C-alpha angles and dihedrals in degrees: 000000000000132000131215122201107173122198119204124196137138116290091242091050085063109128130228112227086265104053086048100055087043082056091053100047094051083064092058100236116150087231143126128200104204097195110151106273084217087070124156097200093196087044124037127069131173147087109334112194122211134183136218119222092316100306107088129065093153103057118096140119131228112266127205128170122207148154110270095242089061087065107036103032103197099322107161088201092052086034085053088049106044108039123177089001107125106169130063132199103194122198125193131173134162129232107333122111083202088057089042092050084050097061098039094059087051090056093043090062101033082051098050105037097025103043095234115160093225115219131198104213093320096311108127110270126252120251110263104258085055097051092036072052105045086044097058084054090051093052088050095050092042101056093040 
């Protein structure tokens, strides 16, 4: 079974890969996105793969950027909690607590330096000291 975690954020807010990582690491997770430095954010899609410390060469999520409409199509609720948000980086991954843990540190930082409203599969999203939270027992678990 897959899993869908959507970030939603303003197009310009829309990080580079290094923005991104630099967002990462000032939250002080030992963690590297390996998306392509050559990204395209509007453009490219696919398997990102991600590390931990310097264990992990098998751990990633999906990635997919589109405009918000595409995602919430019109959905008063989603349209409420986003805003003016009017751009979307979905994530989605299957079983893995690694993979989990991936995409959890993404949101963090999207969430804290890019000002996303981070959505599990459409349910409201937690406040940011809960997902920065949630996110520190998923790692645990994870690289247990």
């Amino acid at each position: 079974m897959s899993n869908t975690q959507y970030a939603f954020l303003e197009k310009g807010k829309v990080p580079t890969q290094q923005q991104w990582q630099q967002a990462i690491d000032d939250l002080g997770f030992d963690f590297k996105i390996q998306i392509d430095p050559e990204l395209a954010p509007f453009e490219d899609e696919g398997f990102s793969p991600c590390i931990w410390g310097e264990t992990d060469d098998d751990v990633g999520f999906e990635i997919f950027y589109e405009p918000a409409e595409d995602v919430h199509e019109g959905d008063e609720d989603v349209l409420a909690m986003i805003g003016a948000r009017d751009y979307c980086i979905s994530f989605c991954w299957y079983g893995s607590m690694k993979d989990c843990a991936a995409v959890m540190v993404a949101s963090c930082a999207l969430a804290k330096f890019f000002d996303a409203v981070i959505s599990y599969e459409g349910e409201d999203p937690e406040p940011l000291e809960k997902l920065i939270s949630d996110t520190q027992c998923i790692i645990k678990e994870a690289l247990q």
